[in-house]
CSV table of C-alpha atoms in Angstrom, one decimal:
chain,number,residue,atom,x,y,z
R,1,MET,CA,-14.7,55.3,-28.2
R,2,GLU,CA,-11.6,56.2,-26.2
R,3,SER,CA,-9.7,53.0,-26.0
R,4,ASN,CA,-7.2,52.8,-22.9
R,5,GLN,CA,-5.4,49.6,-24.2
R,6,ALA,CA,-2.1,49.5,-25.3
R,7,PRO,CA,-1.2,49.2,-29.0
R,8,GLN,CA,-1.9,45.6,-29.8
R,9,GLY,CA,0.5,43.7,-32.1
R,10,LEU,CA,3.8,45.2,-31.1
R,11,MET,CA,3.6,44.5,-27.4
R,12,GLY,CA,3.1,41.0,-25.9
R,13,SER,CA,0.1,39.8,-24.4
R,14,ASN,CA,-2.9,42.2,-23.5
R,15,ASP,CA,-4.4,41.9,-20.1
R,16,ASN,CA,-7.9,43.0,-21.1
R,17,ILE,CA,-8.3,40.0,-23.5
R,18,GLN,CA,-10.8,37.4,-22.4
R,19,ARG,CA,-9.8,33.8,-23.0
R,20,THR,CA,-12.5,30.8,-23.4
R,21,GLN,CA,-12.2,29.4,-20.0
R,22,TYR,CA,-15.3,26.8,-20.3
R,23,PRO,CA,-17.4,26.1,-22.9
R,24,TYR,CA,-20.8,27.4,-22.7
R,25,VAL,CA,-23.2,26.0,-25.5
R,26,THR,CA,-22.0,22.2,-26.1
R,27,GLY,CA,-22.7,19.7,-28.7
R,28,THR,CA,-22.1,16.1,-27.6
R,29,SER,CA,-20.3,13.0,-29.6
R,30,VAL,CA,-19.5,12.6,-33.4
R,31,VAL,CA,-19.0,8.9,-34.4
R,32,ALA,CA,-17.3,8.5,-37.8
R,33,LEU,CA,-16.2,5.4,-40.0
R,34,LYS,CA,-14.6,4.7,-43.2
R,35,TYR,CA,-16.9,2.3,-45.4
R,36,LYS,CA,-16.4,0.8,-49.2
R,37,ASP,CA,-17.2,3.9,-51.0
R,38,GLY,CA,-16.0,6.6,-48.5
R,39,ILE,CA,-16.9,8.2,-45.0
R,40,LEU,CA,-19.9,7.8,-43.0
R,41,MET,CA,-20.2,10.5,-40.1
R,42,ALA,CA,-23.5,10.5,-37.5
R,43,ALA,CA,-24.0,13.3,-35.0
R,44,ASP,CA,-27.2,14.3,-33.1
R,45,MET,CA,-28.5,17.9,-33.2
R,46,GLY,CA,-28.6,18.8,-29.8
R,47,GLY,CA,-26.7,22.0,-28.2
R,48,SER,CA,-26.7,21.9,-24.3
R,49,TYR,CA,-26.6,25.0,-22.4
R,50,GLY,CA,-24.9,23.4,-19.3
R,51,SER,CA,-27.3,20.6,-18.1
R,52,THR,CA,-30.3,22.2,-19.9
R,53,LEU,CA,-30.6,20.9,-23.2
R,54,ARG,CA,-31.5,24.2,-25.0
R,55,TYR,CA,-31.0,24.0,-28.7
R,56,LYS,CA,-32.5,20.8,-30.4
R,57,THR,CA,-31.8,21.5,-34.1
R,58,VAL,CA,-28.1,22.3,-34.2
R,59,ASP,CA,-26.2,21.1,-37.6
R,60,ARG,CA,-23.1,19.9,-36.4
R,61,LEU,CA,-21.9,18.2,-39.5
R,62,LYS,CA,-20.9,20.5,-42.6
R,63,PRO,CA,-19.4,20.2,-46.0
R,64,VAL,CA,-16.0,21.9,-46.5
R,65,GLY,CA,-15.0,22.5,-50.1
R,66,LYS,CA,-15.7,19.6,-52.8
R,67,HIS,CA,-14.1,16.7,-50.8
R,68,SER,CA,-14.5,16.9,-47.1
R,69,LEU,CA,-16.9,16.7,-44.5
R,70,LEU,CA,-16.6,18.3,-40.9
R,71,GLY,CA,-18.0,17.3,-37.7
R,72,ALA,CA,-17.5,18.8,-34.3
R,73,SER,CA,-18.3,18.5,-30.5
R,74,GLY,CA,-17.9,20.7,-27.9
R,75,GLU,CA,-18.4,24.9,-27.7
R,76,ILE,CA,-20.9,25.6,-30.8
R,77,SER,CA,-19.9,29.1,-31.0
R,78,ASP,CA,-16.1,28.0,-31.6
R,79,PHE,CA,-17.4,25.6,-34.3
R,80,GLN,CA,-19.2,28.6,-35.9
R,81,GLU,CA,-15.7,30.5,-35.9
R,82,ILE,CA,-13.8,27.4,-37.4
R,83,LEU,CA,-16.3,27.3,-40.1
R,84,ARG,CA,-15.5,30.9,-41.0
R,85,TYR,CA,-11.9,30.3,-41.0
R,86,LEU,CA,-12.6,27.2,-43.6
R,87,ASP,CA,-14.8,29.3,-45.6
R,88,GLU,CA,-11.9,31.9,-46.0
R,89,LEU,CA,-9.4,29.1,-47.0
R,90,ILE,CA,-11.7,27.4,-49.4
R,91,LEU,CA,-12.3,30.6,-51.0
R,92,TYR,CA,-8.6,31.8,-51.4
R,93,ASP,CA,-8.1,28.1,-52.7
R,94,ASN,CA,-10.7,28.7,-55.3
R,95,MET,CA,-9.5,32.3,-56.2
R,96,TRP,CA,-6.2,30.4,-57.6
R,97,ASP,CA,-8.5,28.5,-60.1
R,98,ASP,CA,-5.8,26.2,-60.7
R,99,GLY,CA,-7.7,23.2,-61.5
R,100,ASN,CA,-6.7,21.6,-57.9
R,101,SER,CA,-8.8,21.5,-55.0
R,102,LEU,CA,-7.9,21.2,-51.1
R,103,GLY,CA,-8.4,17.4,-50.1
R,104,PRO,CA,-9.2,16.1,-46.7
R,105,LYS,CA,-5.7,15.6,-45.7
R,106,GLU,CA,-4.7,19.4,-46.3
R,107,VAL,CA,-7.9,20.7,-44.4
R,108,HIS,CA,-6.9,18.4,-41.5
R,109,ASN,CA,-3.6,19.8,-41.5
R,110,TYR,CA,-4.8,23.3,-41.6
R,111,LEU,CA,-7.2,22.6,-38.5
R,112,THR,CA,-4.6,20.9,-36.8
R,113,ARG,CA,-2.3,24.2,-36.8
R,114,VAL,CA,-5.1,26.2,-36.0
R,115,MET,CA,-6.1,24.3,-33.1
R,116,TYR,CA,-2.7,23.8,-31.8
R,117,ASN,CA,-1.5,27.4,-32.3
R,118,ARG,CA,-4.7,28.7,-30.3
R,119,ARG,CA,-3.6,26.3,-27.4
R,120,ASN,CA,-0.1,27.7,-27.3
R,121,LYS,CA,-1.6,31.0,-26.6
R,122,PHE,CA,-3.9,29.7,-23.9
R,123,ASP,CA,-7.0,30.3,-25.5
R,124,PRO,CA,-8.2,27.2,-27.3
R,125,LEU,CA,-11.0,26.6,-29.5
R,126,TRP,CA,-13.2,24.6,-27.4
R,127,ASN,CA,-13.9,21.9,-29.8
R,128,SER,CA,-13.1,18.1,-30.8
R,129,LEU,CA,-13.1,18.1,-34.9
R,130,VAL,CA,-13.6,15.1,-37.1
R,131,LEU,CA,-12.7,15.4,-40.7
R,132,GLY,CA,-13.3,12.9,-43.3
R,133,GLY,CA,-13.3,13.0,-46.8
R,134,VAL,CA,-12.3,11.2,-50.3
R,135,LYS,CA,-10.3,12.7,-52.9
R,136,LYS,CA,-9.2,11.0,-56.0
R,137,GLY,CA,-10.2,7.5,-54.8
R,138,GLN,CA,-8.3,7.9,-51.5
R,139,LYS,CA,-10.5,7.8,-48.2
R,140,TYR,CA,-9.1,9.9,-45.3
R,141,LEU,CA,-10.9,10.2,-41.8
R,142,GLY,CA,-8.9,12.0,-38.9
R,143,MET,CA,-9.7,13.8,-35.8
R,144,VAL,CA,-8.3,17.1,-34.0
R,145,SER,CA,-8.8,17.9,-30.2
R,146,MET,CA,-9.0,21.1,-28.8
R,147,ILE,CA,-5.3,20.8,-27.3
R,148,GLY,CA,-4.0,20.1,-30.9
R,149,VAL,CA,-3.8,16.2,-30.7
R,150,ASN,CA,-4.6,14.8,-34.1
R,151,PHE,CA,-4.4,11.4,-35.7
R,152,GLU,CA,-5.8,9.5,-38.6
R,153,ASP,CA,-7.8,6.5,-38.4
R,154,ASN,CA,-10.5,3.8,-39.6
R,155,HIS,CA,-12.9,4.9,-37.1
R,156,VAL,CA,-13.2,7.8,-34.5
R,157,ALA,CA,-15.4,9.1,-31.9
R,158,THR,CA,-15.3,12.4,-29.6
R,159,GLY,CA,-16.5,13.0,-26.3
R,160,PHE,CA,-18.5,9.9,-24.6
R,161,GLY,CA,-18.2,8.4,-27.9
R,162,ASN,CA,-14.5,7.7,-26.9
R,163,HIS,CA,-15.6,5.5,-23.9
R,164,LEU,CA,-19.2,4.1,-25.4
R,165,ALA,CA,-18.9,4.1,-29.0
R,166,ARG,CA,-15.0,3.0,-29.6
R,167,PRO,CA,-15.3,-0.5,-28.2
R,168,ILE,CA,-18.3,-1.2,-30.5
R,169,LEU,CA,-16.3,0.1,-33.6
R,170,ARG,CA,-13.1,-1.7,-32.3
R,171,ASP,CA,-14.9,-5.1,-32.6
R,172,GLU,CA,-17.5,-4.8,-35.3
R,173,TRP,CA,-15.6,-2.7,-38.1
R,174,HIS,CA,-13.9,-4.3,-41.0
R,175,GLU,CA,-12.8,-3.1,-44.4
R,176,ASN,CA,-15.2,-2.3,-47.1
R,177,LEU,CA,-18.5,-2.1,-45.2
R,178,SER,CA,-21.5,-1.8,-47.4
R,179,PHE,CA,-23.6,1.6,-46.9
R,180,GLU,CA,-26.2,-0.3,-45.1
R,181,ASP,CA,-23.8,-2.1,-42.7
R,182,GLY,CA,-22.1,1.0,-42.2
R,183,VAL,CA,-25.2,2.9,-41.3
R,184,LYS,CA,-26.2,0.0,-38.7
R,185,LEU,CA,-23.2,0.0,-37.1
R,186,LEU,CA,-23.4,3.8,-36.6
R,187,GLU,CA,-27.1,3.6,-35.5
R,188,LYS,CA,-25.8,1.0,-33.1
R,189,CYS,CA,-23.4,3.2,-31.5
R,190,MET,CA,-25.9,6.2,-31.4
R,191,ARG,CA,-28.4,4.3,-29.7
R,192,VAL,CA,-25.9,3.2,-27.0
R,193,LEU,CA,-25.0,6.8,-26.6
R,194,LEU,CA,-28.7,8.1,-26.5
R,195,TYR,CA,-29.1,5.6,-23.6
R,196,ARG,CA,-26.2,6.4,-21.7
R,197,ASP,CA,-24.9,10.1,-22.5
R,198,ARG,CA,-27.0,12.6,-20.6
R,199,SER,CA,-26.4,15.3,-23.2
R,200,ALA,CA,-27.8,13.1,-26.1
R,201,VAL,CA,-30.9,14.1,-27.9
R,202,ASN,CA,-33.0,11.7,-30.0
R,203,LYS,CA,-32.5,13.5,-33.2
R,204,LEU,CA,-29.6,12.8,-35.3
R,205,GLN,CA,-28.1,13.0,-38.7
R,206,ILE,CA,-26.0,10.6,-40.8
R,207,ALA,CA,-24.0,12.2,-43.3
R,208,LYS,CA,-22.0,10.2,-46.0
R,209,ILE,CA,-19.1,11.7,-48.1
R,210,THR,CA,-18.1,10.0,-51.3
R,211,GLU,CA,-16.1,10.5,-54.6
R,212,GLU,CA,-19.4,12.2,-55.9
R,213,GLY,CA,-19.9,14.9,-52.9
R,214,VAL,CA,-21.9,15.1,-49.6
R,215,THR,CA,-25.2,13.9,-48.6
R,216,ILE,CA,-26.5,14.9,-45.2
R,217,SER,CA,-29.5,13.0,-44.2
R,218,GLN,CA,-32.8,14.7,-42.6
R,219,PRO,CA,-32.8,14.6,-39.0
R,220,TYR,CA,-34.6,11.1,-37.8
R,221,SER,CA,-34.7,9.5,-34.3
R,222,LEU,CA,-33.8,5.8,-33.3
R,223,LYS,CA,-36.4,3.5,-31.7
R,224,THR,CA,-35.5,2.5,-28.1
R,225,PHE,CA,-36.5,-0.2,-25.8
R,226,TRP,CA,-37.9,0.1,-22.5
R,227,GLY,CA,-39.8,-2.9,-21.9
R,228,PHE,CA,-37.6,-5.0,-19.9
R,229,SER,CA,-39.7,-6.9,-17.4
R,230,ALA,CA,-37.2,-6.1,-14.4
R,231,PHE,CA,-37.9,-2.4,-15.2
R,232,GLU,CA,-41.4,-3.2,-14.7
R,233,ASN,CA,-41.6,-4.3,-11.1
R,234,PRO,CA,-38.0,-3.8,-9.8
R,235,THR,CA,-39.0,-4.4,-6.1
R,236,VAL,CA,-40.6,-7.8,-6.5
R,237,GLY,CA,-39.5,-10.2,-3.5
R,238,ALA,CA,-38.1,-7.1,-1.4
R,239,GLU,CA,-41.4,-5.0,-0.8
R,240,GLY,CA,-40.5,-1.5,0.4
R,241,SER,CA,-36.8,-1.3,-1.1
R,242,TRP,CA,-35.7,0.2,-4.1
C,1,MET,CA,30.5,4.0,25.7
C,2,ALA,CA,27.6,3.8,23.2
C,3,VAL,CA,24.1,2.8,24.4
C,4,THR,CA,22.5,0.5,22.3
C,5,GLU,CA,18.8,1.2,21.7
C,6,LEU,CA,16.5,-1.6,22.6
C,7,PRO,CA,13.5,-2.1,19.8
C,8,SER,CA,10.0,-1.3,21.3
C,9,LYS,CA,7.8,-4.0,22.1
C,10,GLY,CA,4.8,-3.4,21.0
C,11,GLY,CA,2.3,-0.6,19.9
C,12,PHE,CA,2.5,1.8,16.8
C,13,SER,CA,5.8,3.1,16.1
C,14,PHE,CA,5.9,6.5,15.4
C,15,ASP,CA,9.6,6.7,14.2
C,16,LEU,CA,9.0,6.9,10.5
C,17,CYS,CA,6.3,9.7,10.8
C,18,ARG,CA,8.9,12.6,10.6
C,19,ARG,CA,10.7,11.2,7.7
C,20,ASN,CA,7.3,10.6,5.7
C,21,ASP,CA,6.2,14.4,6.5
C,22,MET,CA,9.5,15.4,5.4
C,23,LEU,CA,9.3,13.6,2.0
C,24,SER,CA,5.7,14.7,1.4
C,25,LYS,CA,6.8,18.2,1.7
C,26,LYS,CA,9.8,17.8,-0.8
C,27,GLY,CA,6.9,16.2,-3.3
C,28,THR,CA,7.4,12.6,-2.9
C,29,LYS,CA,4.1,10.9,-3.0
C,30,PRO,CA,3.4,7.9,-0.9
C,31,PRO,CA,2.4,4.7,-2.3
C,32,SER,CA,-0.9,4.2,-3.4
C,33,TYR,CA,-3.5,1.9,-2.1
C,34,ARG,CA,-4.2,-1.3,-4.0
C,35,LYS,CA,-7.1,-0.7,-6.3
C,36,THR,CA,-9.1,-3.0,-8.4
C,37,GLY,CA,-9.3,-0.6,-11.3
C,38,THR,CA,-11.8,-2.9,-12.9
C,39,THR,CA,-14.5,-4.2,-15.3
C,40,ILE,CA,-17.2,-6.1,-13.3
C,41,VAL,CA,-20.7,-6.9,-14.7
C,42,GLY,CA,-24.0,-9.3,-13.8
C,43,LEU,CA,-26.8,-10.0,-15.8
C,44,ILE,CA,-30.3,-11.9,-15.3
C,45,PHE,CA,-30.8,-14.8,-17.9
C,46,GLN,CA,-33.8,-17.2,-17.9
C,47,ASP,CA,-33.0,-19.3,-15.0
C,48,GLY,CA,-30.9,-17.1,-12.6
C,49,VAL,CA,-27.9,-14.6,-12.7
C,50,ILE,CA,-24.2,-14.7,-14.3
C,51,LEU,CA,-21.8,-12.4,-13.0
C,52,GLY,CA,-18.1,-11.7,-14.5
C,53,ALA,CA,-15.0,-10.0,-13.7
C,54,ASP,CA,-11.5,-9.3,-14.9
C,55,THR,CA,-8.4,-10.4,-13.0
C,56,ARG,CA,-6.1,-7.4,-13.1
C,57,ALA,CA,-5.4,-5.5,-9.8
C,58,THR,CA,-3.3,-2.1,-9.7
C,59,ALA,CA,-1.4,-0.1,-7.1
C,60,GLY,CA,-1.1,3.4,-9.2
C,61,PHE,CA,0.2,3.0,-12.4
C,62,ILE,CA,1.9,-0.6,-11.7
C,63,VAL,CA,-0.3,-4.2,-11.9
C,64,CYS,CA,0.6,-5.8,-8.6
C,65,ASP,CA,-1.8,-8.8,-9.1
C,66,LYS,CA,-2.3,-10.2,-12.7
C,67,ASN,CA,-4.7,-12.8,-11.7
C,68,CYS,CA,-6.5,-11.9,-8.7
C,69,GLU,CA,-10.5,-12.9,-7.5
C,70,LYS,CA,-12.6,-10.4,-7.5
C,71,ILE,CA,-16.1,-12.3,-7.4
C,72,HIS,CA,-16.5,-12.9,-3.5
C,73,TYR,CA,-18.6,-15.6,-1.8
C,74,MET,CA,-21.4,-14.3,0.2
C,75,ALA,CA,-23.6,-17.3,0.8
C,76,PRO,CA,-24.2,-20.6,-1.2
C,77,ASN,CA,-26.6,-19.0,-3.5
C,78,ILE,CA,-25.2,-15.5,-3.5
C,79,TYR,CA,-22.0,-14.2,-5.0
C,80,CYS,CA,-20.6,-10.4,-5.2
C,81,CYS,CA,-18.1,-8.9,-7.3
C,82,GLY,CA,-16.3,-5.8,-6.2
C,83,ALA,CA,-14.6,-2.8,-7.5
C,84,GLY,CA,-12.8,-0.1,-5.8
C,85,THR,CA,-10.1,-0.6,-3.1
C,86,ALA,CA,-9.3,-4.2,-2.9
C,87,ALA,CA,-9.1,-4.0,0.7
C,88,ASP,CA,-12.6,-2.5,1.4
C,89,THR,CA,-14.3,-4.6,-1.0
C,90,GLU,CA,-12.6,-8.0,0.7
C,91,ALA,CA,-13.4,-7.0,4.2
C,92,VAL,CA,-17.0,-5.6,3.5
C,93,THR,CA,-18.1,-9.0,1.6
C,94,ASP,CA,-16.3,-11.0,4.3
C,95,MET,CA,-18.1,-9.2,7.0
C,96,VAL,CA,-21.4,-9.4,5.6
C,97,SER,CA,-20.8,-13.1,4.4
C,98,SER,CA,-20.2,-14.2,8.2
C,99,GLN,CA,-23.1,-12.0,9.1
C,100,LEU,CA,-25.4,-14.0,6.7
C,101,GLN,CA,-24.0,-17.2,8.2
C,102,LEU,CA,-25.0,-16.5,11.7
C,103,HIS,CA,-28.4,-15.4,10.5
C,104,ARG,CA,-28.7,-18.8,8.6
C,105,TYR,CA,-28.2,-20.5,11.7
C,106,HIS,CA,-30.4,-18.5,13.5
C,107,THR,CA,-33.6,-18.6,11.1
C,108,ALA,CA,-32.8,-22.0,9.3
C,109,ARG,CA,-33.4,-21.0,5.9
C,110,GLU,CA,-31.2,-20.0,2.8
C,111,SER,CA,-30.1,-16.5,2.8
C,112,ARG,CA,-32.0,-13.8,0.5
C,113,VAL,CA,-30.2,-11.4,-2.0
C,114,VAL,CA,-32.1,-8.5,-0.4
C,115,THR,CA,-30.8,-9.6,3.2
C,116,ALA,CA,-27.2,-9.4,1.9
C,117,LEU,CA,-28.1,-6.0,0.0
C,118,THR,CA,-29.5,-4.5,3.2
C,119,LEU,CA,-26.6,-5.4,4.9
C,120,LEU,CA,-24.0,-4.0,2.6
C,121,LYS,CA,-25.8,-0.6,2.2
C,122,SER,CA,-26.4,0.2,5.6
C,123,TYR,CA,-22.8,-0.2,6.2
C,124,LEU,CA,-21.6,1.6,3.2
C,125,PHE,CA,-23.9,4.5,4.1
C,126,LYS,CA,-22.8,4.7,7.6
C,127,TYR,CA,-19.3,5.4,6.7
C,128,GLN,CA,-20.5,8.2,4.3
C,129,GLY,CA,-18.5,6.7,1.1
C,130,HIS,CA,-15.2,6.2,2.9
C,131,VAL,CA,-15.3,2.7,2.7
C,132,GLN,CA,-14.6,2.6,-1.6
C,133,ALA,CA,-16.4,-0.4,-2.4
C,134,ALA,CA,-18.6,-0.5,-5.7
C,135,LEU,CA,-20.2,-3.9,-5.6
C,136,VAL,CA,-22.5,-6.0,-8.0
C,137,LEU,CA,-24.6,-8.2,-5.9
C,138,GLY,CA,-26.3,-11.2,-7.6
C,139,GLY,CA,-27.8,-14.5,-6.6
C,140,VAL,CA,-30.9,-16.6,-6.7
C,141,ASP,CA,-33.4,-17.4,-3.7
C,142,VAL,CA,-36.8,-18.5,-3.0
C,143,THR,CA,-38.2,-15.3,-4.6
C,144,GLY,CA,-36.3,-15.7,-7.9
C,145,PRO,CA,-33.2,-14.4,-9.4
C,146,HIS,CA,-32.1,-10.9,-8.4
C,147,LEU,CA,-29.2,-8.3,-9.5
C,148,HIS,CA,-28.3,-5.4,-7.8
C,149,ILE,CA,-25.6,-2.7,-7.9
C,150,ILE,CA,-24.5,-1.1,-4.7
C,151,TYR,CA,-22.7,2.4,-4.7
C,152,PRO,CA,-19.5,3.5,-2.3
C,153,HIS,CA,-22.2,5.9,-0.5
C,154,GLY,CA,-24.9,3.5,0.0
C,155,SER,CA,-27.4,3.6,-2.7
C,156,THR,CA,-28.4,0.8,-4.9
C,157,ASP,CA,-29.9,-0.2,-8.3
C,158,THR,CA,-32.3,-3.2,-9.2
C,159,LEU,CA,-31.3,-4.0,-13.1
C,160,PRO,CA,-31.6,-6.6,-15.4
C,161,PHE,CA,-27.9,-6.0,-16.5
C,162,ALA,CA,-25.1,-4.0,-14.6
C,163,THR,CA,-21.6,-2.9,-14.9
C,164,MET,CA,-19.3,-1.2,-12.7
C,165,GLY,CA,-15.7,-0.3,-12.4
C,166,SER,CA,-13.4,1.7,-14.8
C,167,GLY,CA,-14.2,-0.6,-17.7
C,168,SER,CA,-18.1,-0.2,-16.9
C,169,LEU,CA,-18.7,2.0,-20.0
C,170,ALA,CA,-16.8,-0.3,-22.4
C,171,ALA,CA,-19.0,-3.4,-20.9
C,172,MET,CA,-22.2,-1.2,-20.7
C,173,ALA,CA,-21.8,-0.6,-24.5
C,174,VAL,CA,-21.8,-4.3,-25.4
C,175,PHE,CA,-24.8,-4.9,-23.0
C,176,GLU,CA,-26.9,-1.8,-24.2
C,177,SER,CA,-26.4,-3.2,-27.9
C,178,LYS,CA,-26.6,-7.0,-27.3
C,179,TYR,CA,-28.7,-7.7,-24.3
C,180,ARG,CA,-32.1,-9.3,-24.5
C,181,GLU,CA,-34.5,-11.1,-22.2
C,182,GLY,CA,-34.7,-14.6,-21.9
C,183,LEU,CA,-31.0,-15.8,-22.9
C,184,THR,CA,-30.1,-19.1,-22.2
C,185,LYS,CA,-27.1,-20.0,-20.2
C,186,GLU,CA,-24.6,-20.0,-23.1
C,187,GLU,CA,-25.6,-17.1,-24.6
C,188,GLY,CA,-25.6,-15.4,-21.2
C,189,ILE,CA,-22.0,-16.8,-20.5
C,190,SER,CA,-20.6,-15.7,-23.9
C,191,LEU,CA,-22.3,-12.2,-23.5
C,192,VAL,CA,-20.7,-11.7,-20.3
C,193,SER,CA,-17.2,-12.6,-21.5
C,194,GLU,CA,-17.7,-10.3,-24.4
C,195,ALA,CA,-18.7,-7.5,-22.0
C,196,ILE,CA,-15.5,-8.1,-20.0
C,197,CYS,CA,-13.3,-8.6,-22.7
C,198,SER,CA,-14.3,-5.5,-24.0
C,199,GLY,CA,-13.3,-4.0,-20.4
C,200,ILE,CA,-10.0,-5.7,-20.9
C,201,PHE,CA,-9.0,-4.3,-24.2
C,202,ASN,CA,-10.3,-1.0,-24.0
C,203,ASP,CA,-9.6,0.2,-20.6
C,204,LEU,CA,-6.1,0.5,-19.2
C,205,GLY,CA,-7.6,-0.4,-15.3
C,206,SER,CA,-8.7,-3.9,-16.4
C,207,GLY,CA,-6.9,-6.4,-17.9
C,208,SER,CA,-5.9,-10.4,-17.9
C,209,ASN,CA,-8.3,-13.1,-17.8
C,210,VAL,CA,-12.0,-13.3,-17.3
C,211,ASP,CA,-13.7,-14.9,-14.4
C,212,ILE,CA,-17.5,-16.0,-14.5
C,213,CYS,CA,-20.0,-17.1,-11.9
C,214,VAL,CA,-23.2,-18.8,-13.0
C,215,ILE,CA,-26.0,-19.0,-10.2
C,216,THR,CA,-29.4,-20.9,-10.8
C,217,LYS,CA,-31.9,-22.3,-8.5
C,218,GLY,CA,-30.0,-24.7,-6.1
C,219,HIS,CA,-26.7,-24.7,-8.2
C,220,LYS,CA,-23.7,-22.5,-8.7
C,221,GLU,CA,-20.9,-22.7,-11.0
C,222,TYR,CA,-17.7,-20.9,-10.3
C,223,LEU,CA,-15.9,-20.7,-13.5
C,224,ARG,CA,-12.2,-19.5,-12.5
C,225,ASN,CA,-10.3,-18.1,-15.5
C,226,HIS,CA,-13.0,-18.8,-17.8
C,227,GLN,CA,-11.3,-17.1,-20.5
C,228,LEU,CA,-7.4,-16.3,-20.8
C,229,PRO,CA,-7.1,-14.0,-23.7
C,230,ASN,CA,-3.8,-12.6,-22.7
C,231,PRO,CA,-1.5,-15.4,-23.1
C,232,ARG,CA,2.4,-15.1,-22.6
C,233,SER,CA,3.0,-15.3,-26.4
C,234,TYR,CA,6.6,-14.2,-26.4
C,235,VAL,CA,8.8,-16.9,-25.8
C,236,SER,CA,12.5,-16.7,-27.1
C,237,SER,CA,13.0,-19.0,-30.0
C,238,LYS,CA,16.6,-19.8,-29.0
C,239,GLY,CA,15.7,-20.6,-25.4
C,240,TYR,CA,17.3,-19.3,-22.5
C,241,SER,CA,21.0,-20.6,-21.9
C,242,PHE,CA,23.3,-19.7,-18.9
C,243,PRO,CA,27.1,-19.0,-18.8
C,244,LYS,CA,29.0,-22.1,-18.8
C,245,LYS,CA,29.6,-23.6,-15.4
C,246,THR,CA,33.1,-22.7,-13.8
C,247,GLU,CA,35.0,-25.8,-13.0
C,248,VAL,CA,35.1,-27.3,-9.7
C,249,LEU,CA,38.4,-28.0,-8.3
C,250,LEU,CA,38.2,-28.8,-4.8
C,251,THR,CA,34.9,-29.0,-2.2
C,252,LYS,CA,35.7,-28.5,1.6
C,253,ILE,CA,32.8,-27.7,4.0
C,254,THR,CA,33.5,-26.0,7.2
C,255,PRO,CA,30.7,-25.8,9.8
C,256,LEU,CA,30.6,-22.5,11.6
C,257,LYS,CA,31.3,-22.4,15.4
C,258,GLU,CA,29.4,-20.3,17.5
C,259,LYS,CA,31.7,-17.6,19.2
C,260,VAL,CA,29.2,-15.5,20.9
C,261,GLU,CA,26.3,-16.8,23.0
C,262,VAL,CA,23.0,-14.5,22.4
C,263,ILE,CA,20.9,-13.8,25.5
C,264,GLU,CA,17.3,-12.4,24.6
C,265,VAL,CA,16.6,-9.3,26.1
C,266,GLY,CA,13.3,-8.8,28.0
C,267,ASP,CA,10.8,-11.5,28.4
C,268,ALA,CA,10.7,-14.3,25.7
C,269,MET,CA,7.6,-15.1,24.0
C,270,GLU,CA,5.6,-11.7,25.4
C,271,GLU,CA,2.5,-11.4,23.5
């Protein structure tokens, strides 16, 4: 097939290249926190196509290597591309066969470089990534945004979770949470997101990573409460209004 | 010989319009309106309604009032919190409050919350969202406790708990996780304080103190500055010392004599 594009690599930018202008299939928030034995991360399984909840079984939490767990919100195809890059990274690391393996800090740094470099070329990977892991007893939890902003913290949230889950986490997180308490806190955040985020679905997974390895739970749904008496007859005392 | 220009006596002075136009073409932005980038909440508890608000008013990026009042009086049994442009919320609530007072004189009855609601929503709808006032209206009347939200374009919601303003998401996170029906007064006040504090500490547009208003049947409690979670905590340990006074050698007072008699141009005291 004849191609009338200029030879790439030597020249500068090529005008035929398409850039990611806006995301198509997106995942909503990811919430994660450090607990006594490692990291707990929660995400729902929804992939929205604009305002339609198109895909309801999208795995947004994936293990990376032996020590890390990656959660992503934003464009799903870019997330799959990142998983391919990480696959290659882990493969090359294994090929060294030197008894050392990439820890969460190293993977986080790699992801930061990838995201920042793509942003500098005005062709971002439209994701907010949460990277958590445990290596040699050290817990690590970090976040990278689509423009390359990265930081490490005791609890992180992406997307709508920034506004709804962060206040709860700031108030109620403390060092050395037990597994049950951590899960309860995450479920509290996910429930508020379910009530107030229009792109949330009631089908979530919670993943935990400890020194032993990664466990991603089976999908399950949260109980919600709609029985307020004010909802049953909101116009009592003012017939005809709403 | 120069002719001194007389100042204009009344009407709008267009003198600075050309200068403002020139500056805005060069890129200078005019000073922004004073907004109450805010957290306001309301909830219904077992005996009535509790309203809460923070106390920060911002003009662009600057905090222009550290302790303003966002809970406005509408009627002895109805109060209204306002978010959005401060002038709009003040003016609209003042206006509807006077209309309710006249209505009370006319009907000799206690005002109802839905009356205030209808007056506010019709006014805001008429102005198609240009009056930027987002309100949380609460009160107790003969039909019971009521809590409503009014949006700037004129739509309303009737809810058991409500939040508005830039800090509404942070406050709503607290409400959604902790609200239940049949709260007592102490539990309600503590939940409202917690929601406002969540807005104060997690939202940049809200800050300073917590104001609370509790309305029950026949009784209201306006707790101004119920909580002060942002005290001035840095005080210099050395104290503030002023430079040593210069020695006074001589004191002589000379009263000024008027050399010129001033004649008022035009009619004095012209309205």
